[in-house]
Amino acid sequence: EYLREARQPKEVLDELRNFLQRHPFRAESWRMLAKVLEEQHQPELAAQAWREATERDVRDEESRAALERLGK
């Protein structure tokens, strides 16, 4: 959340992508990336990030709901 409030959207996306390259197992980070991508009006990329989150956390209802909302 801090990243989203303190930086420009492109910086946030770059930081999250760099982090996820090193730590792809963190569902929370995939969810944050998905939210930022949705804010940037990139629903296809957001859906991919939401899917990554669900694969890493089988109890992730937030990501499943987001995918349903996006029709994915």
PQR file with spaces between the fields and no chain letter, atoms N, CA, C, O and H, PARSE charges and radii, in Angstrom:
ATOM       1  N    GLU     1       0.810   -1.194    0.000 -0.4000 1.5000
ATOM       2  CA   GLU     1       0.000    0.000    0.000 -0.0000 2.0000
ATOM       3  C    GLU     1       0.851    1.255    0.000  0.5500 1.7000
ATOM       4  O    GLU     1       0.533    2.230   -0.681 -0.5500 1.4000
ATOM       5  N    TYR     2       1.926    1.231    0.758 -0.4000 1.5000
ATOM       6  CA   TYR     2       2.805    2.394    0.809 -0.0000 2.0000
ATOM       7  C    TYR     2       3.302    2.762   -0.583  0.5500 1.7000
ATOM       8  O    TYR     2       3.321    3.936   -0.952 -0.5500 1.4000
ATOM       9  H    TYR     2       2.185    0.440    1.312  0.4000 1.0000
ATOM      10  N    LEU     3       3.702    1.759   -1.351 -0.4000 1.5000
ATOM      11  CA   LEU     3       4.196    2.029   -2.699 -0.0000 2.0000
ATOM      12  C    LEU     3       3.147    2.742   -3.537  0.5500 1.7000
ATOM      13  O    LEU     3       3.462    3.680   -4.269 -0.5500 1.4000
ATOM      14  H    LEU     3       3.687    0.805   -1.052  0.4000 1.0000
ATOM      15  N    ARG     4       1.921    2.305   -3.432 -0.4000 1.5000
ATOM      16  CA   ARG     4       0.851    2.882   -4.243 -0.0000 2.0000
ATOM      17  C    ARG     4       0.595    4.332   -3.859  0.5500 1.7000
ATOM      18  O    ARG     4       0.242    5.138   -4.720 -0.5500 1.4000
ATOM      19  H    ARG     4       1.665    1.543   -2.838  0.4000 1.0000
ATOM      20  N    GLU     5       0.760    4.676   -2.611 -0.4000 1.5000
ATOM      21  CA   GLU     5       0.484    6.028   -2.159 -0.0000 2.0000
ATOM      22  C    GLU     5       1.661    6.967   -2.390  0.5500 1.7000
ATOM      23  O    GLU     5       1.458    8.159   -2.622 -0.5500 1.4000
ATOM      24  H    GLU     5       1.047    4.021   -1.911  0.4000 1.0000
ATOM      25  N    ALA     6       2.880    6.456   -2.332 -0.4000 1.5000
ATOM      26  CA   ALA     6       4.060    7.309   -2.320 -0.0000 2.0000
ATOM      27  C    ALA     6       4.711    7.500   -3.692  0.5500 1.7000
ATOM      28  O    ALA     6       5.532    8.405   -3.845 -0.5500 1.4000
ATOM      29  H    ALA     6       3.045    5.488   -2.143  0.4000 1.0000
ATOM      30  N    ARG     7       4.384    6.705   -4.669 -0.4000 1.5000
ATOM      31  CA   ARG     7       5.093    6.751   -5.943 -0.0000 2.0000
ATOM      32  C    ARG     7       4.144    6.872   -7.122  0.5500 1.7000
ATOM      33  O    ARG     7       2.927    6.736   -6.996 -0.5500 1.4000
ATOM      34  H    ARG     7       3.717    5.970   -4.545  0.4000 1.0000
ATOM      35  N    GLN     8       4.743    7.131   -8.260 -0.4000 1.5000
ATOM      36  CA   GLN     8       4.013    7.178   -9.511 -0.0000 2.0000
ATOM      37  C    GLN     8       3.656    5.749   -9.938  0.5500 1.7000
ATOM      38  O    GLN     8       4.376    4.806   -9.609 -0.5500 1.4000
ATOM      39  H    GLN     8       5.731    7.242   -8.363  0.4000 1.0000
ATOM      40  N    PRO     9       2.548    5.590  -10.667 -0.5600 1.5000
ATOM      41  CA   PRO     9       2.114    4.235  -11.057  0.2800 2.0000
ATOM      42  C    PRO     9       3.178    3.411  -11.774  0.5500 1.7000
ATOM      43  O    PRO     9       3.320    2.221  -11.492 -0.5500 1.4000
ATOM      44  N    LYS    10       3.927    4.015  -12.694 -0.4000 1.5000
ATOM      45  CA   LYS    10       4.948    3.245  -13.409 -0.0000 2.0000
ATOM      46  C    LYS    10       6.033    2.766  -12.447  0.5500 1.7000
ATOM      47  O    LYS    10       6.512    1.638  -12.567 -0.5500 1.4000
ATOM      48  H    LYS    10       3.811    4.981  -12.923  0.4000 1.0000
ATOM      49  N    GLU    11       6.415    3.598  -11.513 -0.4000 1.5000
ATOM      50  CA   GLU    11       7.423    3.195  -10.527 -0.0000 2.0000
ATOM      51  C    GLU    11       6.919    2.029   -9.680  0.5500 1.7000
ATOM      52  O    GLU    11       7.663    1.097   -9.373 -0.5500 1.4000
ATOM      53  H    GLU    11       6.026    4.514  -11.416  0.4000 1.0000
ATOM      54  N    VAL    12       5.655    2.100   -9.315 -0.4000 1.5000
ATOM      55  CA   VAL    12       5.063    1.031   -8.510 -0.0000 2.0000
ATOM      56  C    VAL    12       5.069   -0.279   -9.297  0.5500 1.7000
ATOM      57  O    VAL    12       5.460   -1.323   -8.774 -0.5500 1.4000
ATOM      58  H    VAL    12       5.051    2.856   -9.565  0.4000 1.0000
ATOM      59  N    LEU    13       4.634   -0.217  -10.555 -0.4000 1.5000
ATOM      60  CA   LEU    13       4.627   -1.425  -11.384 -0.0000 2.0000
ATOM      61  C    LEU    13       6.037   -1.999  -11.536  0.5500 1.7000
ATOM      62  O    LEU    13       6.238   -3.207  -11.414 -0.5500 1.4000
ATOM      63  H    LEU    13       4.316    0.631  -10.980  0.4000 1.0000
ATOM      64  N    ASP    14       7.001   -1.133  -11.799 -0.4000 1.5000
ATOM      65  CA   ASP    14       8.381   -1.607  -11.943 -0.0000 2.0000
ATOM      66  C    ASP    14       8.883   -2.259  -10.660  0.5500 1.7000
ATOM      67  O    ASP    14       9.504   -3.321  -10.696 -0.5500 1.4000
ATOM      68  H    ASP    14       6.838   -0.151  -11.897  0.4000 1.0000
ATOM      69  N    GLU    15       8.610   -1.621   -9.532 -0.4000 1.5000
ATOM      70  CA   GLU    15       9.067   -2.154   -8.245 -0.0000 2.0000
ATOM      71  C    GLU    15       8.423   -3.511   -7.947  0.5500 1.7000
ATOM      72  O    GLU    15       9.102   -4.438   -7.506 -0.5500 1.4000
ATOM      73  H    GLU    15       8.105   -0.758   -9.503  0.4000 1.0000
ATOM      74  N    LEU    16       7.131   -3.623   -8.184 -0.4000 1.5000
ATOM      75  CA   LEU    16       6.435   -4.886   -7.935 -0.0000 2.0000
ATOM      76  C    LEU    16       6.940   -5.990   -8.863  0.5500 1.7000
ATOM      77  O    LEU    16       7.176   -7.117   -8.427 -0.5500 1.4000
ATOM      78  H    LEU    16       6.579   -2.870   -8.541  0.4000 1.0000
ATOM      79  N    ARG    17       7.102   -5.661  -10.129 -0.4000 1.5000
ATOM      80  CA   ARG    17       7.589   -6.672  -11.078 -0.0000 2.0000
ATOM      81  C    ARG    17       8.993   -7.142  -10.703  0.5500 1.7000
ATOM      82  O    ARG    17       9.288   -8.336  -10.759 -0.5500 1.4000
ATOM      83  H    ARG    17       6.911   -4.745  -10.482  0.4000 1.0000
ATOM      84  N    ASN    18       9.851   -6.209  -10.325 -0.4000 1.5000
ATOM      85  CA   ASN    18      11.203   -6.588   -9.900 -0.0000 2.0000
ATOM      86  C    ASN    18      11.152   -7.480   -8.657  0.5500 1.7000
ATOM      87  O    ASN    18      11.868   -8.477   -8.571 -0.5500 1.4000
ATOM      88  H    ASN    18       9.612   -5.239  -10.280  0.4000 1.0000
ATOM      89  N    PHE    19      10.312   -7.116   -7.711 -0.4000 1.5000
ATOM      90  CA   PHE    19      10.184   -7.921   -6.500 -0.0000 2.0000
ATOM      91  C    PHE    19       9.684   -9.324   -6.830  0.5500 1.7000
ATOM      92  O    PHE    19      10.202  -10.314   -6.313 -0.5500 1.4000
ATOM      93  H    PHE    19       9.730   -6.306   -7.781  0.4000 1.0000
ATOM      94  N    LEU    20       8.677   -9.400   -7.692 -0.4000 1.5000
ATOM      95  CA   LEU    20       8.088  -10.698   -8.024 -0.0000 2.0000
ATOM      96  C    LEU    20       9.043  -11.580   -8.829  0.5500 1.7000
ATOM      97  O    LEU    20       8.922  -12.805   -8.800 -0.5500 1.4000
ATOM      98  H    LEU    20       8.256   -8.596   -8.113  0.4000 1.0000
ATOM      99  N    GLN    21       9.975  -10.980   -9.534 -0.4000 1.5000
ATOM     100  CA   GLN    21      10.984  -11.800  -10.220 -0.0000 2.0000
ATOM     101  C    GLN    21      11.857  -12.529   -9.206  0.5500 1.7000
ATOM     102  O    GLN    21      12.291  -13.656   -9.443 -0.5500 1.4000
ATOM     103  H    GLN    21      10.073   -9.985   -9.557  0.4000 1.0000
ATOM     104  N    ARG    22      12.107  -11.883   -8.088 -0.4000 1.5000
ATOM     105  CA   ARG    22      12.942  -12.486   -7.048 -0.0000 2.0000
ATOM     106  C    ARG    22      12.141  -13.341   -6.070  0.5500 1.7000
ATOM     107  O    ARG    22      12.668  -14.298   -5.502 -0.5500 1.4000
ATOM     108  H    ARG    22      11.754  -10.967   -7.896  0.4000 1.0000
ATOM     109  N    HIS    23      10.865  -12.995   -5.873 -0.4000 1.5000
ATOM     110  CA   HIS    23      10.017  -13.666   -4.880 -0.0000 2.0000
ATOM     111  C    HIS    23       8.639  -13.976   -5.483  0.5500 1.7000
ATOM     112  O    HIS    23       7.642  -13.407   -5.040 -0.5500 1.4000
ATOM     113  H    HIS    23      10.437  -12.217   -6.335  0.4000 1.0000
ATOM     114  N    PRO    24       8.565  -14.847   -6.461 -0.5600 1.5000
ATOM     115  CA   PRO    24       7.291  -15.088   -7.144  0.2800 2.0000
ATOM     116  C    PRO    24       6.265  -15.860   -6.325  0.5500 1.7000
ATOM     117  O    PRO    24       5.120  -16.011   -6.752 -0.5500 1.4000
ATOM     118  N    PHE    25       6.658  -16.346   -5.164 -0.4000 1.5000
ATOM     119  CA   PHE    25       5.778  -17.188   -4.360 -0.0000 2.0000
ATOM     120  C    PHE    25       4.821  -16.382   -3.488  0.5500 1.7000
ATOM     121  O    PHE    25       3.968  -16.982   -2.832 -0.5500 1.4000
ATOM     122  H    PHE    25       7.588  -16.224   -4.817  0.4000 1.0000
ATOM     123  N    ARG    26       4.916  -15.072   -3.447 -0.4000 1.5000
ATOM     124  CA   ARG    26       4.114  -14.247   -2.536 -0.0000 2.0000
ATOM     125  C    ARG    26       2.781  -13.834   -3.159  0.5500 1.7000
ATOM     126  O    ARG    26       2.739  -12.945   -4.010 -0.5500 1.4000
ATOM     127  H    ARG    26       5.608  -14.585   -3.980  0.4000 1.0000
ATOM     128  N    ALA    27       1.709  -14.470   -2.742 -0.4000 1.5000
ATOM     129  CA   ALA    27       0.377  -14.150   -3.261 -0.0000 2.0000
ATOM     130  C    ALA    27       0.010  -12.701   -2.993  0.5500 1.7000
ATOM     131  O    ALA    27      -0.614  -12.054   -3.834 -0.5500 1.4000
ATOM     132  H    ALA    27       1.743  -15.192   -2.051  0.4000 1.0000
ATOM     133  N    GLU    28       0.386  -12.190   -1.839 -0.4000 1.5000
ATOM     134  CA   GLU    28       0.058  -10.809   -1.489 -0.0000 2.0000
ATOM     135  C    GLU    28       0.632   -9.823   -2.513  0.5500 1.7000
ATOM     136  O    GLU    28      -0.024   -8.843   -2.867 -0.5500 1.4000
ATOM     137  H    GLU    28       0.893  -12.715   -1.156  0.4000 1.0000
ATOM     138  N    SER    29       1.824  -10.076   -2.977 -0.4000 1.5000
ATOM     139  CA   SER    29       2.448   -9.187   -3.959 -0.0000 2.0000
ATOM     140  C    SER    29       1.751   -9.290   -5.313  0.5500 1.7000
ATOM     141  O    SER    29       1.615   -8.290   -6.017 -0.5500 1.4000
ATOM     142  H    SER    29       2.356  -10.872   -2.690  0.4000 1.0000
ATOM     143  N    TRP    30       1.312  -10.483   -5.678 -0.4000 1.5000
ATOM     144  CA   TRP    30       0.557  -10.641   -6.921 -0.0000 2.0000
ATOM     145  C    TRP    30      -0.768   -9.893   -6.834  0.5500 1.7000
ATOM     146  O    TRP    30      -1.208   -9.284   -7.809 -0.5500 1.4000
ATOM     147  H    TRP    30       1.423  -11.296   -5.106  0.4000 1.0000
ATOM     148  N    ARG    31      -1.405   -9.941   -5.661 -0.4000 1.5000
ATOM     149  CA   ARG    31      -2.665   -9.197   -5.488 -0.0000 2.0000
ATOM     150  C    ARG    31      -2.429   -7.696   -5.625  0.5500 1.7000
ATOM     151  O    ARG    31      -3.222   -6.999   -6.259 -0.5500 1.4000
ATOM     152  H    ARG    31      -1.047  -10.436   -4.869  0.4000 1.0000
ATOM     153  N    MET    32      -1.358   -7.201   -5.042 -0.4000 1.5000
ATOM     154  CA   MET    32      -1.055   -5.779   -5.138 -0.0000 2.0000
ATOM     155  C    MET    32      -0.800   -5.384   -6.595  0.5500 1.7000
ATOM     156  O    MET    32      -1.279   -4.348   -7.058 -0.5500 1.4000
ATOM     157  H    MET    32      -0.714   -7.768   -4.527  0.4000 1.0000
ATOM     158  N    LEU    33      -0.044   -6.216   -7.310 -0.4000 1.5000
ATOM     159  CA   LEU    33       0.207   -5.952   -8.730 -0.0000 2.0000
ATOM     160  C    LEU    33      -1.109   -5.915   -9.501  0.5500 1.7000
ATOM     161  O    LEU    33      -1.317   -5.032  -10.333 -0.5500 1.4000
ATOM     162  H    LEU    33       0.345   -7.057   -6.934  0.4000 1.0000
ATOM     163  N    ALA    34      -1.988   -6.859   -9.231 -0.4000 1.5000
ATOM     164  CA   ALA    34      -3.283   -6.906   -9.916 -0.0000 2.0000
ATOM     165  C    ALA    34      -4.077   -5.624   -9.666  0.5500 1.7000
ATOM     166  O    ALA    34      -4.676   -5.076  -10.591 -0.5500 1.4000
ATOM     167  H    ALA    34      -1.820   -7.577   -8.555  0.4000 1.0000
ATOM     168  N    LYS    35      -4.085   -5.153   -8.440 -0.4000 1.5000
ATOM     169  CA   LYS    35      -4.822   -3.924   -8.115 -0.0000 2.0000
ATOM     170  C    LYS    35      -4.264   -2.721   -8.867  0.5500 1.7000
ATOM     171  O    LYS    35      -5.016   -1.906   -9.401 -0.5500 1.4000
ATOM     172  H    LYS    35      -3.599   -5.599   -7.689  0.4000 1.0000
ATOM     173  N    VAL    36      -2.952   -2.619   -8.903 -0.4000 1.5000
ATOM     174  CA   VAL    36      -2.323   -1.502   -9.614 -0.0000 2.0000
ATOM     175  C    VAL    36      -2.635   -1.590  -11.108  0.5500 1.7000
ATOM     176  O    VAL    36      -2.933   -0.577  -11.740 -0.5500 1.4000
ATOM     177  H    VAL    36      -2.341   -3.281   -8.469  0.4000 1.0000
ATOM     178  N    LEU    37      -2.569   -2.784  -11.668 -0.4000 1.5000
ATOM     179  CA   LEU    37      -2.875   -2.954  -13.090 -0.0000 2.0000
ATOM     180  C    LEU    37      -4.329   -2.593  -13.390  0.5500 1.7000
ATOM     181  O    LEU    37      -4.618   -1.997  -14.428 -0.5500 1.4000
ATOM     182  H    LEU    37      -2.327   -3.607  -11.155  0.4000 1.0000
ATOM     183  N    GLU    38      -5.237   -2.947  -12.494 -0.4000 1.5000
ATOM     184  CA   GLU    38      -6.629   -2.550  -12.696 -0.0000 2.0000
ATOM     185  C    GLU    38      -6.772   -1.034  -12.649  0.5500 1.7000
ATOM     186  O    GLU    38      -7.499   -0.448  -13.451 -0.5500 1.4000
ATOM     187  H    GLU    38      -5.002   -3.431  -11.651  0.4000 1.0000
ATOM     188  N    GLU    39      -6.077   -0.401  -11.709 -0.4000 1.5000
ATOM     189  CA   GLU    39      -6.115    1.061  -11.618 -0.0000 2.0000
ATOM     190  C    GLU    39      -5.576    1.705  -12.894  0.5500 1.7000
ATOM     191  O    GLU    39      -5.983    2.809  -13.258 -0.5500 1.4000
ATOM     192  H    GLU    39      -5.486   -0.876  -11.058  0.4000 1.0000
ATOM     193  N    GLN    40      -4.664    1.014  -13.569 -0.4000 1.5000
ATOM     194  CA   GLN    40      -4.067    1.506  -14.807 -0.0000 2.0000
ATOM     195  C    GLN    40      -4.867    1.072  -16.039  0.5500 1.7000
ATOM     196  O    GLN    40      -4.409    1.237  -17.169 -0.5500 1.4000
ATOM     197  H    GLN    40      -4.334    0.118  -13.273  0.4000 1.0000
ATOM     198  N    HIS    41      -6.051    0.524  -15.819 -0.4000 1.5000
ATOM     199  CA   HIS    41      -6.957    0.106  -16.899 -0.0000 2.0000
ATOM     200  C    HIS    41      -6.312   -0.944  -17.806  0.5500 1.7000
ATOM     201  O    HIS    41      -6.377   -0.855  -19.032 -0.5500 1.4000
ATOM     202  H    HIS    41      -6.423    0.390  -14.901  0.4000 1.0000
ATOM     203  N    GLN    42      -5.692   -1.938  -17.172 -0.4000 1.5000
ATOM     204  CA   GLN    42      -5.081   -3.052  -17.889 -0.0000 2.0000
ATOM     205  C    GLN    42      -5.700   -4.366  -17.390  0.5500 1.7000
ATOM     206  O    GLN    42      -5.033   -5.148  -16.714 -0.5500 1.4000
ATOM     207  H    GLN    42      -5.640   -2.011  -16.176  0.4000 1.0000
ATOM     208  N    PRO    43      -6.972   -4.604  -17.723 -0.5600 1.5000
ATOM     209  CA   PRO    43      -7.681   -5.750  -17.147  0.2800 2.0000
ATOM     210  C    PRO    43      -7.095   -7.114  -17.505  0.5500 1.7000
ATOM     211  O    PRO    43      -7.141   -8.031  -16.686 -0.5500 1.4000
ATOM     212  N    GLU    44      -6.544   -7.269  -18.713 -0.4000 1.5000
ATOM     213  CA   GLU    44      -5.975   -8.568  -19.089 -0.0000 2.0000
ATOM     214  C    GLU    44      -4.754   -8.895  -18.230  0.5500 1.7000
ATOM     215  O    GLU    44      -4.616  -10.012  -17.731 -0.5500 1.4000
ATOM     216  H    GLU    44      -6.507   -6.524  -19.379  0.4000 1.0000
ATOM     217  N    LEU    45      -3.873   -7.911  -18.064 -0.4000 1.5000
ATOM     218  CA   LEU    45      -2.692   -8.135  -17.228 -0.0000 2.0000
ATOM     219  C    LEU    45      -3.086   -8.297  -15.767  0.5500 1.7000
ATOM     220  O    LEU    45      -2.487   -9.087  -15.038 -0.5500 1.4000
ATOM     221  H    LEU    45      -3.985   -7.003  -18.470  0.4000 1.0000
ATOM     222  N    ALA    46      -4.090   -7.548  -15.348 -0.4000 1.5000
ATOM     223  CA   ALA    46      -4.573   -7.682  -13.968 -0.0000 2.0000
ATOM     224  C    ALA    46      -5.100   -9.095  -13.735  0.5500 1.7000
ATOM     225  O    ALA    46      -4.821   -9.699  -12.699 -0.5500 1.4000
ATOM     226  H    ALA    46      -4.576   -6.906  -15.940  0.4000 1.0000
ATOM     227  N    ALA    47      -5.855   -9.618  -14.686 -0.4000 1.5000
ATOM     228  CA   ALA    47      -6.394  -10.975  -14.546 -0.0000 2.0000
ATOM     229  C    ALA    47      -5.265  -12.003  -14.422  0.5500 1.7000
ATOM     230  O    ALA    47      -5.368  -12.951  -13.644 -0.5500 1.4000
ATOM     231  H    ALA    47      -6.081   -9.126  -15.527  0.4000 1.0000
ATOM     232  N    GLN    48      -4.197  -11.811  -15.185 -0.4000 1.5000
ATOM     233  CA   GLN    48      -3.063  -12.727  -15.076 -0.0000 2.0000
ATOM     234  C    GLN    48      -2.467  -12.676  -13.671  0.5500 1.7000
ATOM     235  O    GLN    48      -2.131  -13.713  -13.099 -0.5500 1.4000
ATOM     236  H    GLN    48      -4.114  -11.040  -15.817  0.4000 1.0000
ATOM     237  N    ALA    49      -2.337  -11.478  -13.120 -0.4000 1.5000
ATOM     238  CA   ALA    49      -1.793  -11.344  -11.764 -0.0000 2.0000
ATOM     239  C    ALA    49      -2.737  -11.940  -10.735  0.5500 1.7000
ATOM     240  O    ALA    49      -2.286  -12.590   -9.792 -0.5500 1.4000
ATOM     241  H    ALA    49      -2.609  -10.636  -13.585  0.4000 1.0000
ATOM     242  N    TRP    50      -4.054  -11.731  -10.898 -0.4000 1.5000
ATOM     243  CA   TRP    50      -5.021  -12.335   -9.975 -0.0000 2.0000
ATOM     244  C    TRP    50      -4.901  -13.855  -10.024  0.5500 1.7000
ATOM     245  O    TRP    50      -4.956  -14.514   -8.986 -0.5500 1.4000
ATOM     246  H    TRP    50      -4.420  -11.204  -11.665  0.4000 1.0000
ATOM     247  N    ARG    51      -4.736  -14.421  -11.238 -0.4000 1.5000
ATOM     248  CA   ARG    51      -4.587  -15.879  -11.365 -0.0000 2.0000
ATOM     249  C    ARG    51      -3.327  -16.371  -10.653  0.5500 1.7000
ATOM     250  O    ARG    51      -3.344  -17.398   -9.974 -0.5500 1.4000
ATOM     251  H    ARG    51      -4.692  -13.885  -12.082  0.4000 1.0000
ATOM     252  N    GLU    52      -2.246  -15.630  -10.817 -0.4000 1.5000
ATOM     253  CA   GLU    52      -1.001  -16.001  -10.118 -0.0000 2.0000
ATOM     254  C    GLU    52      -1.231  -16.031   -8.607  0.5500 1.7000
ATOM     255  O    GLU    52      -0.742  -16.925   -7.915 -0.5500 1.4000
ATOM     256  H    GLU    52      -2.231  -14.796  -11.368  0.4000 1.0000
ATOM     257  N    ALA    53      -1.975  -15.051   -8.102 -0.4000 1.5000
ATOM     258  CA   ALA    53      -2.261  -15.000   -6.660 -0.0000 2.0000
ATOM     259  C    ALA    53      -3.050  -16.225   -6.214  0.5500 1.7000
ATOM     260  O    ALA    53      -2.759  -16.808   -5.170 -0.5500 1.4000
ATOM     261  H    ALA    53      -2.372  -14.325   -8.663  0.4000 1.0000
ATOM     262  N    THR    54      -4.049  -16.617   -7.004 -0.4000 1.5000
ATOM     263  CA   THR    54      -4.862  -17.783   -6.608 -0.0000 2.0000
ATOM     264  C    THR    54      -4.048  -19.067   -6.636  0.5500 1.7000
ATOM     265  O    THR    54      -4.306  -19.982   -5.853 -0.5500 1.4000
ATOM     266  H    THR    54      -4.286  -16.143   -7.852  0.4000 1.0000
ATOM     267  N    GLU    55      -3.068  -19.144   -7.530 -0.4000 1.5000
ATOM     268  CA   GLU    55      -2.226  -20.337   -7.590 -0.0000 2.0000
ATOM     269  C    GLU    55      -1.304  -20.446   -6.378  0.5500 1.7000
ATOM     270  O    GLU    55      -0.882  -21.541   -6.006 -0.5500 1.4000
ATOM     271  H    GLU    55      -2.858  -18.401   -8.166  0.4000 1.0000
ATOM     272  N    ARG    56      -0.998  -19.319   -5.774 -0.4000 1.5000
ATOM     273  CA   ARG    56      -0.077  -19.315   -4.640 -0.0000 2.0000
ATOM     274  C    ARG    56      -0.784  -19.367   -3.291  0.5500 1.7000
ATOM     275  O    ARG    56      -0.166  -19.671   -2.271 -0.5500 1.4000
ATOM     276  H    ARG    56      -1.340  -18.429   -6.076  0.4000 1.0000
ATOM     277  N    ASP    57      -2.068  -19.071   -3.290 -0.4000 1.5000
ATOM     278  CA   ASP    57      -2.847  -19.122   -2.051 -0.0000 2.0000
ATOM     279  C    ASP    57      -4.213  -19.711   -2.374  0.5500 1.7000
ATOM     280  O    ASP    57      -5.088  -19.012   -2.886 -0.5500 1.4000
ATOM     281  H    ASP    57      -2.569  -18.824   -4.119  0.4000 1.0000
ATOM     282  N    VAL    58      -4.397  -20.977   -2.082 -0.4000 1.5000
ATOM     283  CA   VAL    58      -5.628  -21.679   -2.455 -0.0000 2.0000
ATOM     284  C    VAL    58      -6.858  -21.138   -1.729  0.5500 1.7000
ATOM     285  O    VAL    58      -7.984  -21.406   -2.149 -0.5500 1.4000
ATOM     286  H    VAL    58      -3.686  -21.545   -1.666  0.4000 1.0000
ATOM     287  N    ARG    59      -6.664  -20.391   -0.661 -0.4000 1.5000
ATOM     288  CA   ARG    59      -7.801  -19.828    0.080 -0.0000 2.0000
ATOM     289  C    ARG    59      -8.053  -18.361   -0.279  0.5500 1.7000
ATOM     290  O    ARG    59      -8.773  -17.669    0.440 -0.5500 1.4000
ATOM     291  H    ARG    59      -5.750  -20.174   -0.320  0.4000 1.0000
ATOM     292  N    ASP    60      -7.491  -17.896   -1.344 -0.4000 1.5000
ATOM     293  CA   ASP    60      -7.548  -16.489   -1.732 -0.0000 2.0000
ATOM     294  C    ASP    60      -8.883  -16.143   -2.404  0.5500 1.7000
ATOM     295  O    ASP    60      -9.011  -16.187   -3.627 -0.5500 1.4000
ATOM     296  H    ASP    60      -6.907  -18.459   -1.929  0.4000 1.0000
ATOM     297  N    GLU    61      -9.850  -15.807   -1.586 -0.4000 1.5000
ATOM     298  CA   GLU    61     -11.183  -15.468   -2.102 -0.0000 2.0000
ATOM     299  C    GLU    61     -11.203  -14.115   -2.813  0.5500 1.7000
ATOM     300  O    GLU    61     -11.970  -13.915   -3.754 -0.5500 1.4000
ATOM     301  H    GLU    61      -9.746  -15.771   -0.592  0.4000 1.0000
ATOM     302  N    GLU    62     -10.356  -13.186   -2.359 -0.4000 1.5000
ATOM     303  CA   GLU    62     -10.300  -11.860   -2.983 -0.0000 2.0000
ATOM     304  C    GLU    62      -9.914  -11.968   -4.461  0.5500 1.7000
ATOM     305  O    GLU    62     -10.520  -11.325   -5.318 -0.5500 1.4000
ATOM     306  H    GLU    62      -9.732  -13.348   -1.594  0.4000 1.0000
ATOM     307  N    SER    63      -8.916  -12.774   -4.743 -0.4000 1.5000
ATOM     308  CA   SER    63      -8.463  -12.928   -6.126 -0.0000 2.0000
ATOM     309  C    SER    63      -9.497  -13.656   -6.970  0.5500 1.7000
ATOM     310  O    SER    63      -9.726  -13.297   -8.125 -0.5500 1.4000
ATOM     311  H    SER    63      -8.423  -13.296   -4.047  0.4000 1.0000
ATOM     312  N    ARG    64     -10.116  -14.671   -6.401 -0.4000 1.5000
ATOM     313  CA   ARG    64     -11.167  -15.382   -7.142 -0.0000 2.0000
ATOM     314  C    ARG    64     -12.330  -14.448   -7.475  0.5500 1.7000
ATOM     315  O    ARG    64     -12.868  -14.486   -8.582 -0.5500 1.4000
ATOM     316  H    ARG    64      -9.930  -14.963   -5.463  0.4000 1.0000
ATOM     317  N    ALA    65     -12.710  -13.615   -6.515 -0.4000 1.5000
ATOM     318  CA   ALA    65     -13.794  -12.662   -6.738 -0.0000 2.0000
ATOM     319  C    ALA    65     -13.412  -11.647   -7.813  0.5500 1.7000
ATOM     320  O    ALA    65     -14.243  -11.268   -8.638 -0.5500 1.4000
ATOM     321  H    ALA    65     -12.273  -13.584   -5.616  0.4000 1.0000
ATOM     322  N    ALA    66     -12.162  -11.214   -7.800 -0.4000 1.5000
ATOM     323  CA   ALA    66     -11.695  -10.249   -8.799 -0.0000 2.0000
ATOM     324  C    ALA    66     -11.744  -10.873  -10.210  0.5500 1.7000
ATOM     325  O    ALA    66     -12.169  -10.227  -11.168 -0.5500 1.4000
ATOM     326  H    ALA    66     -11.487  -11.522   -7.129  0.4000 1.0000
ATOM     327  N    LEU    67     -11.311  -12.120  -10.317 -0.4000 1.5000
ATOM     328  CA   LEU    67     -11.365  -12.805  -11.608 -0.0000 2.0000
ATOM     329  C    LEU    67     -12.801  -12.940  -12.098  0.5500 1.7000
ATOM     330  O    LEU    67     -13.081  -12.763  -13.283 -0.5500 1.4000
ATOM     331  H    LEU    67     -10.966  -12.645   -9.539  0.4000 1.0000
ATOM     332  N    GLU    68     -13.695  -13.252  -11.186 -0.4000 1.5000
ATOM     333  CA   GLU    68     -15.108  -13.365  -11.560 -0.0000 2.0000
ATOM     334  C    GLU    68     -15.649  -12.001  -12.015  0.5500 1.7000
ATOM     335  O    GLU    68     -16.366  -11.909  -13.012 -0.5500 1.4000
ATOM     336  H    GLU    68     -13.467  -13.396  -10.223  0.4000 1.0000
ATOM     337  N    ARG    69     -15.298  -10.957  -11.277 -0.4000 1.5000
ATOM     338  CA   ARG    69     -15.739   -9.605  -11.624 -0.0000 2.0000
ATOM     339  C    ARG    69     -15.228   -9.206  -13.014  0.5500 1.7000
ATOM     340  O    ARG    69     -15.933   -8.546  -13.778 -0.5500 1.4000
ATOM     341  H    ARG    69     -14.716  -11.032  -10.468  0.4000 1.0000
ATOM     342  N    LEU    70     -13.988   -9.620  -13.331 -0.4000 1.5000
ATOM     343  CA   LEU    70     -13.411   -9.297  -14.630 -0.0000 2.0000
ATOM     344  C    LEU    70     -13.901  -10.254  -15.728  0.5500 1.7000
ATOM     345  O    LEU    70     -13.580  -10.074  -16.903 -0.5500 1.4000
ATOM     346  H    LEU    70     -13.416  -10.156  -12.711  0.4000 1.0000
ATOM     347  N    GLY    71     -14.669  -11.258  -15.341 -0.4000 1.5000
ATOM     348  CA   GLY    71     -15.188  -12.210  -16.308 -0.0000 2.0000
ATOM     349  C    GLY    71     -14.151  -13.180  -16.817  0.5500 1.7000
ATOM     350  O    GLY    71     -14.216  -13.623  -17.964 -0.5500 1.4000
ATOM     351  H    GLY    71     -14.929  -11.404  -14.387  0.4000 1.0000
ATOM     352  N    LYS    72     -13.178  -13.519  -15.958 -0.4000 1.5000
ATOM     353  CA   LYS    72     -12.071  -14.400  -16.376 -0.0000 2.0000
ATOM     354  C    LYS    72     -12.160  -15.741  -15.703  0.5500 1.7000
ATOM     355  O    LYS    72     -11.315  -16.606  -15.935 -0.5500 1.4000
ATOM     356  H    LYS    72     -13.125  -13.160  -15.026  0.4000 1.0000
